[in-house]
mmCIF file of C-alpha atoms in Angstrom:
data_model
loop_
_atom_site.group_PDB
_atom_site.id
_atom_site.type_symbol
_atom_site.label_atom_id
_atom_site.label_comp_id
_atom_site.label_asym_id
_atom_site.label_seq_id
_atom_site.Cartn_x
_atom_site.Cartn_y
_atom_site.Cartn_z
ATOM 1 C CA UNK S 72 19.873 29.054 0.671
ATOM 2 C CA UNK S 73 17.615 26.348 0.015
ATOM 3 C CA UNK S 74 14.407 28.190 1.472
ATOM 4 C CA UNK S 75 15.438 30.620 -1.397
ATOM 5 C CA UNK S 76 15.518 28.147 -3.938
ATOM 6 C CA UNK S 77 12.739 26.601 -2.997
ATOM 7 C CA UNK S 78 10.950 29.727 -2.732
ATOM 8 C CA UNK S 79 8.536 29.353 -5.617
ATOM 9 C CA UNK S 80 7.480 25.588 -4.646
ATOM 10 C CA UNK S 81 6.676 25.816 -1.124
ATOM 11 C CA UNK S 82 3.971 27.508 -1.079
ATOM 12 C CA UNK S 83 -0.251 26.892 -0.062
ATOM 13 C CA UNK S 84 -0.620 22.970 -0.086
ATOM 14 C CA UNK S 85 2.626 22.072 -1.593
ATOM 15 C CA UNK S 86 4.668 24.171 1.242
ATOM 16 C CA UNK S 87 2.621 21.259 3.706
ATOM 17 C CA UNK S 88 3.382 18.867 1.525
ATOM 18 C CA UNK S 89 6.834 19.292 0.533
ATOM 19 C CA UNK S 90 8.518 18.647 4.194
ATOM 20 C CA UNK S 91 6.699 14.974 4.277
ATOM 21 C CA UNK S 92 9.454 14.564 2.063
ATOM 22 C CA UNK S 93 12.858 12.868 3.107
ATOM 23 C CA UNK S 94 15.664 14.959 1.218
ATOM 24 C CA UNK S 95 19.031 12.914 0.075
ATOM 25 C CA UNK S 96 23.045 12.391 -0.641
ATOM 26 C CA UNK S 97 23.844 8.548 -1.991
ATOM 27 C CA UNK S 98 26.355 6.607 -0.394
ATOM 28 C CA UNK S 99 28.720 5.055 -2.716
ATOM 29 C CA UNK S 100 26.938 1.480 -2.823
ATOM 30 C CA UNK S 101 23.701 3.265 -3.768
ATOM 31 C CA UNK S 102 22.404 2.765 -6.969
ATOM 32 C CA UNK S 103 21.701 5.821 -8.831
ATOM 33 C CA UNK S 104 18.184 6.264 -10.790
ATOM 34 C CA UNK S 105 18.901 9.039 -13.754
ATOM 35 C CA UNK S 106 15.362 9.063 -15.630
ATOM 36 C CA UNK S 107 15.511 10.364 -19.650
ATOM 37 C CA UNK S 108 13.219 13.045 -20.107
ATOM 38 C CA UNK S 109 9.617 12.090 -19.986
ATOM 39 C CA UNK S 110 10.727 8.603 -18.627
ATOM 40 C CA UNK S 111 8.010 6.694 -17.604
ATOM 41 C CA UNK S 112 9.010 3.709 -16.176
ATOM 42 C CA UNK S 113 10.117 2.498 -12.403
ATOM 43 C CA UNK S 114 13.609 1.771 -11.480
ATOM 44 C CA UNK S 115 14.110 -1.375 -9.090
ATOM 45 C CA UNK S 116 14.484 -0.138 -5.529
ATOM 46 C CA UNK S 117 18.093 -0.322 -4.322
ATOM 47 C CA UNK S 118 18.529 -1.296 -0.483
ATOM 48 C CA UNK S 119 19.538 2.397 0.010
ATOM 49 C CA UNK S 120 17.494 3.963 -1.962
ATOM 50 C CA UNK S 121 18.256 7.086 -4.822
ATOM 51 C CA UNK S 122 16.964 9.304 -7.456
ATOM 52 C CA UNK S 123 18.334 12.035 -9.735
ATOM 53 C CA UNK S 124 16.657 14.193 -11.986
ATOM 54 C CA UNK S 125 19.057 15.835 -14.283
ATOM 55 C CA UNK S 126 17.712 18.677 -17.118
ATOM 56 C CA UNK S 127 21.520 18.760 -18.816
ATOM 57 C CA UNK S 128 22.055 21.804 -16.417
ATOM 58 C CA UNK S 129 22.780 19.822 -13.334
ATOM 59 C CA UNK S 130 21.904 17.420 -11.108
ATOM 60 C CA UNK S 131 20.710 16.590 -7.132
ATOM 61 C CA UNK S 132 21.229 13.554 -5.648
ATOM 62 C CA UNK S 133 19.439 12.124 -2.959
ATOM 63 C CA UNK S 134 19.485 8.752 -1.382
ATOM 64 C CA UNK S 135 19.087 7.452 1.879
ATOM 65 C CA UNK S 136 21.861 7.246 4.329
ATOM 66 C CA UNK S 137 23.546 4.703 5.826
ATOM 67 C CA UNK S 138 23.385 3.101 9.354
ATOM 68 C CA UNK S 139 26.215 5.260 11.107
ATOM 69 C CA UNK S 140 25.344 8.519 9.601
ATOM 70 C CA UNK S 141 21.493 7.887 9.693
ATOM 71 C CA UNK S 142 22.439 7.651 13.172
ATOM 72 C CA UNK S 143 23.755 10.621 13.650
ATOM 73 C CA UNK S 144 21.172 12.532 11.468
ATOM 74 C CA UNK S 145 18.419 11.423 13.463
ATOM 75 C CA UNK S 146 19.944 11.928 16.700
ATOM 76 C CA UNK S 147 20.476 15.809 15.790
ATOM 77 C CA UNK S 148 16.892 15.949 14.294
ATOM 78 C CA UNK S 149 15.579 14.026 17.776
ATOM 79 C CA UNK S 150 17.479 16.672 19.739
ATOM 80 C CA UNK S 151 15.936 19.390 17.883
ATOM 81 C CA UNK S 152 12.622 17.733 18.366
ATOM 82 C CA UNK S 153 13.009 17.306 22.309
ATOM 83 C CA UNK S 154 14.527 20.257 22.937
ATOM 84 C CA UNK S 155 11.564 22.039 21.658
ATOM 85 C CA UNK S 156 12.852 23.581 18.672
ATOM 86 C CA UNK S 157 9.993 22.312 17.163
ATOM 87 C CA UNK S 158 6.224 23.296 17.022
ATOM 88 C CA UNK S 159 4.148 19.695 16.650
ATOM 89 C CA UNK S 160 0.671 19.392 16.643
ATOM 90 C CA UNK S 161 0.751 15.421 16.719
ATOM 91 C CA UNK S 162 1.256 14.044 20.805
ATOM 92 C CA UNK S 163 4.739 13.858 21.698
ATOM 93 C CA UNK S 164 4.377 9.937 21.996
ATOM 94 C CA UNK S 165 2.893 9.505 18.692
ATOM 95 C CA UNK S 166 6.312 10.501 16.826
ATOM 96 C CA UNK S 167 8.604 7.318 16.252
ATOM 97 C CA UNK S 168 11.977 8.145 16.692
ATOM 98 C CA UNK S 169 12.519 4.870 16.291
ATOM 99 C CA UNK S 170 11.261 4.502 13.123
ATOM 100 C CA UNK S 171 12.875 7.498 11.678
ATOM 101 C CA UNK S 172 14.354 7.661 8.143
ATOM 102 C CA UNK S 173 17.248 10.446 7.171
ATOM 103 C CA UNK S 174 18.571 11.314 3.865
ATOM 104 C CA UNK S 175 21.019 13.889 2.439
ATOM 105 C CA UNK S 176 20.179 16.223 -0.210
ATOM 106 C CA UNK S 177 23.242 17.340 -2.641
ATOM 107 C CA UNK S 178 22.285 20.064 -4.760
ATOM 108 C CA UNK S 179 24.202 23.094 -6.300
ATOM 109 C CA UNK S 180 27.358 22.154 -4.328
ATOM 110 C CA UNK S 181 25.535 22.785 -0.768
ATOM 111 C CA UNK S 182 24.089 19.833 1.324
ATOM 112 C CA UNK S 183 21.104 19.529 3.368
ATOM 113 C CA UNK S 184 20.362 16.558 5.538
ATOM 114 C CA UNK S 185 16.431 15.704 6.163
ATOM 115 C CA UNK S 186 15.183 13.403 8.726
ATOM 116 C CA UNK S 187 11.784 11.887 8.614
ATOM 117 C CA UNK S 188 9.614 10.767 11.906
ATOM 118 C CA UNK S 189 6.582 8.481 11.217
ATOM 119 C CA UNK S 190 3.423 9.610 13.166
ATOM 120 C CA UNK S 191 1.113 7.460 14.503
ATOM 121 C CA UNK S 192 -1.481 7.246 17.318
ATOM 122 C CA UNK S 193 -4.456 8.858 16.333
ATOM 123 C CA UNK S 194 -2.922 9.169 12.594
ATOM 124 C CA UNK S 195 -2.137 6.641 9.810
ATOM 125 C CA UNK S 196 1.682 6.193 10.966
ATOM 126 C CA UNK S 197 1.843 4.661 7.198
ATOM 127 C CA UNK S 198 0.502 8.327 5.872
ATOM 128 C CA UNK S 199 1.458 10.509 8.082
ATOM 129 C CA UNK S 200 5.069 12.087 9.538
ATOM 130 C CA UNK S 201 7.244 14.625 10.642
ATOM 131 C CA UNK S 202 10.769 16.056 8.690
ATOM 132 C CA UNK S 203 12.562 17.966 9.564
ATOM 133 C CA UNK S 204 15.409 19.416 6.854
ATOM 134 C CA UNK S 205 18.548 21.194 8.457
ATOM 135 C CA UNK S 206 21.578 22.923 6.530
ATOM 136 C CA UNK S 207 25.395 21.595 6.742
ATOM 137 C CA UNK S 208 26.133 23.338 9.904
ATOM 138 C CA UNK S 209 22.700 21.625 11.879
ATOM 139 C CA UNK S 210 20.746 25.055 11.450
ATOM 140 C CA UNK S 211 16.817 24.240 11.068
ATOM 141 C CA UNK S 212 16.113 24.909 7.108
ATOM 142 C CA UNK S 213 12.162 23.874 7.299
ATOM 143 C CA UNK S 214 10.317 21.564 8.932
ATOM 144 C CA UNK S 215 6.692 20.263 8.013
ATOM 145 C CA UNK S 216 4.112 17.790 9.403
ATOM 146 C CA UNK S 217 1.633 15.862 7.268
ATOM 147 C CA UNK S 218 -0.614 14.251 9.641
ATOM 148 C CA UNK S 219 -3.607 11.614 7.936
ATOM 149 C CA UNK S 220 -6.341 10.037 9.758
ATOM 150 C CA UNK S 221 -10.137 9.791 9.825
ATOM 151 C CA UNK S 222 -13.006 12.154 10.690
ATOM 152 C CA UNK S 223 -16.248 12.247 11.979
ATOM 153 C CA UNK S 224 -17.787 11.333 8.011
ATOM 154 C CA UNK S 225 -15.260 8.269 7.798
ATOM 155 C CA UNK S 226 -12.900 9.593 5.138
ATOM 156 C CA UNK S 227 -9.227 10.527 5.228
ATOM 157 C CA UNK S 228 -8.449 13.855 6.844
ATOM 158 C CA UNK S 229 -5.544 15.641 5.933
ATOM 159 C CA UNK S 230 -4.309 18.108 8.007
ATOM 160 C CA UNK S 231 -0.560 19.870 6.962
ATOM 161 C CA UNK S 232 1.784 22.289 8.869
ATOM 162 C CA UNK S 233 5.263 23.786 7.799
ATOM 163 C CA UNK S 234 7.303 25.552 10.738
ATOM 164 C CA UNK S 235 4.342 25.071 12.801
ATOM 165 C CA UNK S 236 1.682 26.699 11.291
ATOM 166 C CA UNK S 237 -1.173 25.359 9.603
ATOM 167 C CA UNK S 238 -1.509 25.294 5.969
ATOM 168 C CA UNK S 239 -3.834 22.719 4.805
ATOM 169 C CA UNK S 240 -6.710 20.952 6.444
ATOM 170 C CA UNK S 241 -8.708 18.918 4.119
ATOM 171 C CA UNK S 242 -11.364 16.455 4.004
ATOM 172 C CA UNK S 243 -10.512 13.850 0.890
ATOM 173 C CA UNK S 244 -12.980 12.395 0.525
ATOM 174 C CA UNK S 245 -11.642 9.367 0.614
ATOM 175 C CA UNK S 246 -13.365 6.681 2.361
ATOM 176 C CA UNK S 247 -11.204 5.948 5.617
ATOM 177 C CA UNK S 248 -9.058 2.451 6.004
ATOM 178 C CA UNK S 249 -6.689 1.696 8.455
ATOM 179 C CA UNK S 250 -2.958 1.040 8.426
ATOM 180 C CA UNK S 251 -3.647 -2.902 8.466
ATOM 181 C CA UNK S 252 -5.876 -2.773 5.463
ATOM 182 C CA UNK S 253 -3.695 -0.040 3.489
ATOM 183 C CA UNK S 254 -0.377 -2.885 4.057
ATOM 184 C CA UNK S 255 -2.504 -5.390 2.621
ATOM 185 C CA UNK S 256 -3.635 -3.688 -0.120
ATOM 186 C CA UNK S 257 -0.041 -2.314 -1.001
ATOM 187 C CA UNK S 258 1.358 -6.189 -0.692
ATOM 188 C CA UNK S 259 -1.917 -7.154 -3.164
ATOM 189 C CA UNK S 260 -1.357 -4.415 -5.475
ATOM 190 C CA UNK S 261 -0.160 -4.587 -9.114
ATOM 191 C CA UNK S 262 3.330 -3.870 -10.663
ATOM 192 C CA UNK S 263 4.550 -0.615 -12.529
ATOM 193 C CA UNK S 264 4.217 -2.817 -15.658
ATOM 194 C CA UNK S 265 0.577 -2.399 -15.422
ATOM 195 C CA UNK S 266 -1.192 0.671 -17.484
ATOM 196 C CA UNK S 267 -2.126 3.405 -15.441
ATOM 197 C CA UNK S 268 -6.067 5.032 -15.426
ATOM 198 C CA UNK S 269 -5.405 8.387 -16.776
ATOM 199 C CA UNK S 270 -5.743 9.770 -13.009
ATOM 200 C CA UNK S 271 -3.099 11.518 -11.210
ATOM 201 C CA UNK S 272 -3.533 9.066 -7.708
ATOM 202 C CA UNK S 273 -4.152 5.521 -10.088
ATOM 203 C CA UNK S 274 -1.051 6.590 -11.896
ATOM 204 C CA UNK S 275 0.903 6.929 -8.649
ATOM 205 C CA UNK S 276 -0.291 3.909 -7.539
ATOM 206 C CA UNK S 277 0.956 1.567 -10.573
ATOM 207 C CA UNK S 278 4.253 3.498 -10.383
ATOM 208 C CA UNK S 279 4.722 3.169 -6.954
ATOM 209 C CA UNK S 280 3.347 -0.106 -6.906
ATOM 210 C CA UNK S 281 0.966 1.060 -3.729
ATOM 211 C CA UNK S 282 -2.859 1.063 -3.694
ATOM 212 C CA UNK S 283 -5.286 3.061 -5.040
ATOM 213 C CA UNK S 284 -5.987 4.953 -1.845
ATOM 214 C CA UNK S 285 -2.527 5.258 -1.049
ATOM 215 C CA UNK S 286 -1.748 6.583 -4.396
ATOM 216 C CA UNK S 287 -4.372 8.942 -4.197
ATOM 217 C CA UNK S 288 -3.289 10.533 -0.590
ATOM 218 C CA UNK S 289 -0.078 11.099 -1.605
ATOM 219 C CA UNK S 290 -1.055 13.285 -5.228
ATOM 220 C CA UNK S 291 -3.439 15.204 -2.724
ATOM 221 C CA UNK S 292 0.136 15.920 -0.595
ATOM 222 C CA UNK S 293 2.340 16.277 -3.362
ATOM 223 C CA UNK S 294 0.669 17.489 -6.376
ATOM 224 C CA UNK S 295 1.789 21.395 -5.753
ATOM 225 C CA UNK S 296 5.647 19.566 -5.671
ATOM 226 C CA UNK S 297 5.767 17.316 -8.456
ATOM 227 C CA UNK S 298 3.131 19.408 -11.057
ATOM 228 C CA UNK S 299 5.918 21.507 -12.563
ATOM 229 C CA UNK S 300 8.993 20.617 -14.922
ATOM 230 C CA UNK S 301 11.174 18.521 -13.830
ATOM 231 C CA UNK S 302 14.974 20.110 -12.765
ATOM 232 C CA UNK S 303 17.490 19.934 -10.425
ATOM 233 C CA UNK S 304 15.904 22.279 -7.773
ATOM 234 C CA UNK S 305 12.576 20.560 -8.419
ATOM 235 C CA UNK S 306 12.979 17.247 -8.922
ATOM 236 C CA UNK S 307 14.315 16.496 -5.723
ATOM 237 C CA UNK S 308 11.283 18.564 -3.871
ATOM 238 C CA UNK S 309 8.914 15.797 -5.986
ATOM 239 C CA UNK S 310 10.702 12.936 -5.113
ATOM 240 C CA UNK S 311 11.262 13.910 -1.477
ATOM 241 C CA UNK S 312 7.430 14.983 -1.246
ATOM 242 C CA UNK S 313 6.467 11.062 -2.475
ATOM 243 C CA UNK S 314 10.001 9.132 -0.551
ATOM 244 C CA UNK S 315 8.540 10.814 2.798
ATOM 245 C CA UNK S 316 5.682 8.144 3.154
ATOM 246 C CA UNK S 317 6.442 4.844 4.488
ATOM 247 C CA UNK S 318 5.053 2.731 1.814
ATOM 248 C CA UNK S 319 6.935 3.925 -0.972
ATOM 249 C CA UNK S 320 9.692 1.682 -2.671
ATOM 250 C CA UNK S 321 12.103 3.287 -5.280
ATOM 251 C CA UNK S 322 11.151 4.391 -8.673
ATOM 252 C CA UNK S 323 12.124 6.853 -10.876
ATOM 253 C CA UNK S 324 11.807 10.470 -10.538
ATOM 254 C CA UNK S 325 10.280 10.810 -14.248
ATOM 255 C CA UNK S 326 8.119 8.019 -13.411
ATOM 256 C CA UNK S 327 6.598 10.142 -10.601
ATOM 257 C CA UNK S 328 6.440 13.159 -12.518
ATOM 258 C CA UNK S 329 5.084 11.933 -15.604
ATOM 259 C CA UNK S 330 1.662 10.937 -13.392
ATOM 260 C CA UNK S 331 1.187 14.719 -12.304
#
């Protein structure tokens, strides 16, 4: 059960942070990124994008799906979402089920399938979504919500929820930009060939290839997932945690890992 091997990651802040996360299964056109250990260089992002982390005692596979099954994926997940299987805090209109993303997680010979809703309206719809992760047979594994926006002292709130209930509401401290501003500052910001500040969200940032802020958002979201060794239960929680946000390109898992 994946909740069971999960069980030791998905806890406090990383339990709110691991379901912004978009689990995966590769098609076979996807490229496949298998990092060395301590890699710490990007991978070029395939159309579909993957990542593997392998230990030498196995390996999970995750990669975004392709148009038909994505399809299907997010129509079960939508379903789920409508039907009110699901406790969200964000308004009902704010979730873009058009905008969803779904990816398939292989790992340990089960699958998983997780489908990730963008959030916008009173949220950064770049920052902030909805995923929901079910098992082979459609049965709800976990679902989280990662919702960012501003507060009353102009910084980045971040408020997190797995199943429903609340499990982190923070104040970044961050000073507050807006979705417009955070795309321009992604498209203006520097490769993974530049030299990182010896910060977890600058690090993220050159690796990514995203902006400072947006680098430093997602270590405040992900930092419980990707701060632990890298292996084939938790490398895919890392990489999922970081894939869930709509800004992020491919890159490698050791890449990501390597920053936290």
């Amino acid at each position: 059960m994946l909740t069971k091997k999960l069980g030791t990651t998905l806890t406090g802040t990383l339990a709110a942070a691991t379901l912004a996360f978009a689990m995966t299964a590769a098609p076979a056109s996807a490229q496949t990124v298998r990092p060395a250990d301590g890699a710490t260089e990007c991978a070029a992002a395939p159309a579909s994008p993957a990542a593997t982390t392998d230990d030498g005692s196995g390996s999970v596979d995750m990669t975004q799906l392709d148009a038909t099954a994505s399809g299907e994926a997010v129509a079960g997940a939508t379903a789920l979402l409508d039907g009110g299987g699901l406790t969200v805090h964000a308004a009902a209109d704010a979730v873009d089920r058009e905008g969803a993303k779904a990816y398939l997680l292989e790992a340990g010979g089960e699958t998983f399938t997780s489908v990730t809703f963008p959030v916008a309206g009173d949220h950064s719809a770049l920052l902030s979504n909805l995923t929901v992760v079910t098992d082979a047979d459609g049965g709800i594994v976990q679902y989280a919500e990662t919702l960012v926006g501003s507060n009353a002292g102009g910084t980045f709130q971040l408020t997190t929820y797995v199943d429903g209930t609340l499990v982190n509401d923070e104040d970044t401290g961050i000073a507050f930009v807006g979705d417009e501003q955070l795309t321009a500052d992604v498209a203006g910001s520097p490769g993974s060939d530049v030299v990182a500040a010896k910060n977890t969200g600058a690090c993220l940032a050159t690796v990514l290839g995203v902006s400072g802020v947006v680098g430093a958002i997602i270590a405040k979201v992900c930092v419980g997932a990707c701060a632990v060794p890298m292996t084939p239960v938790t490398g895919p929680v890392c990489a999922a945690c970081v894939g869930g946000f709509a800004v992020v390109g491919g890159a490698s898992i050791g890449a990501i890992a390597s920053c936290f």
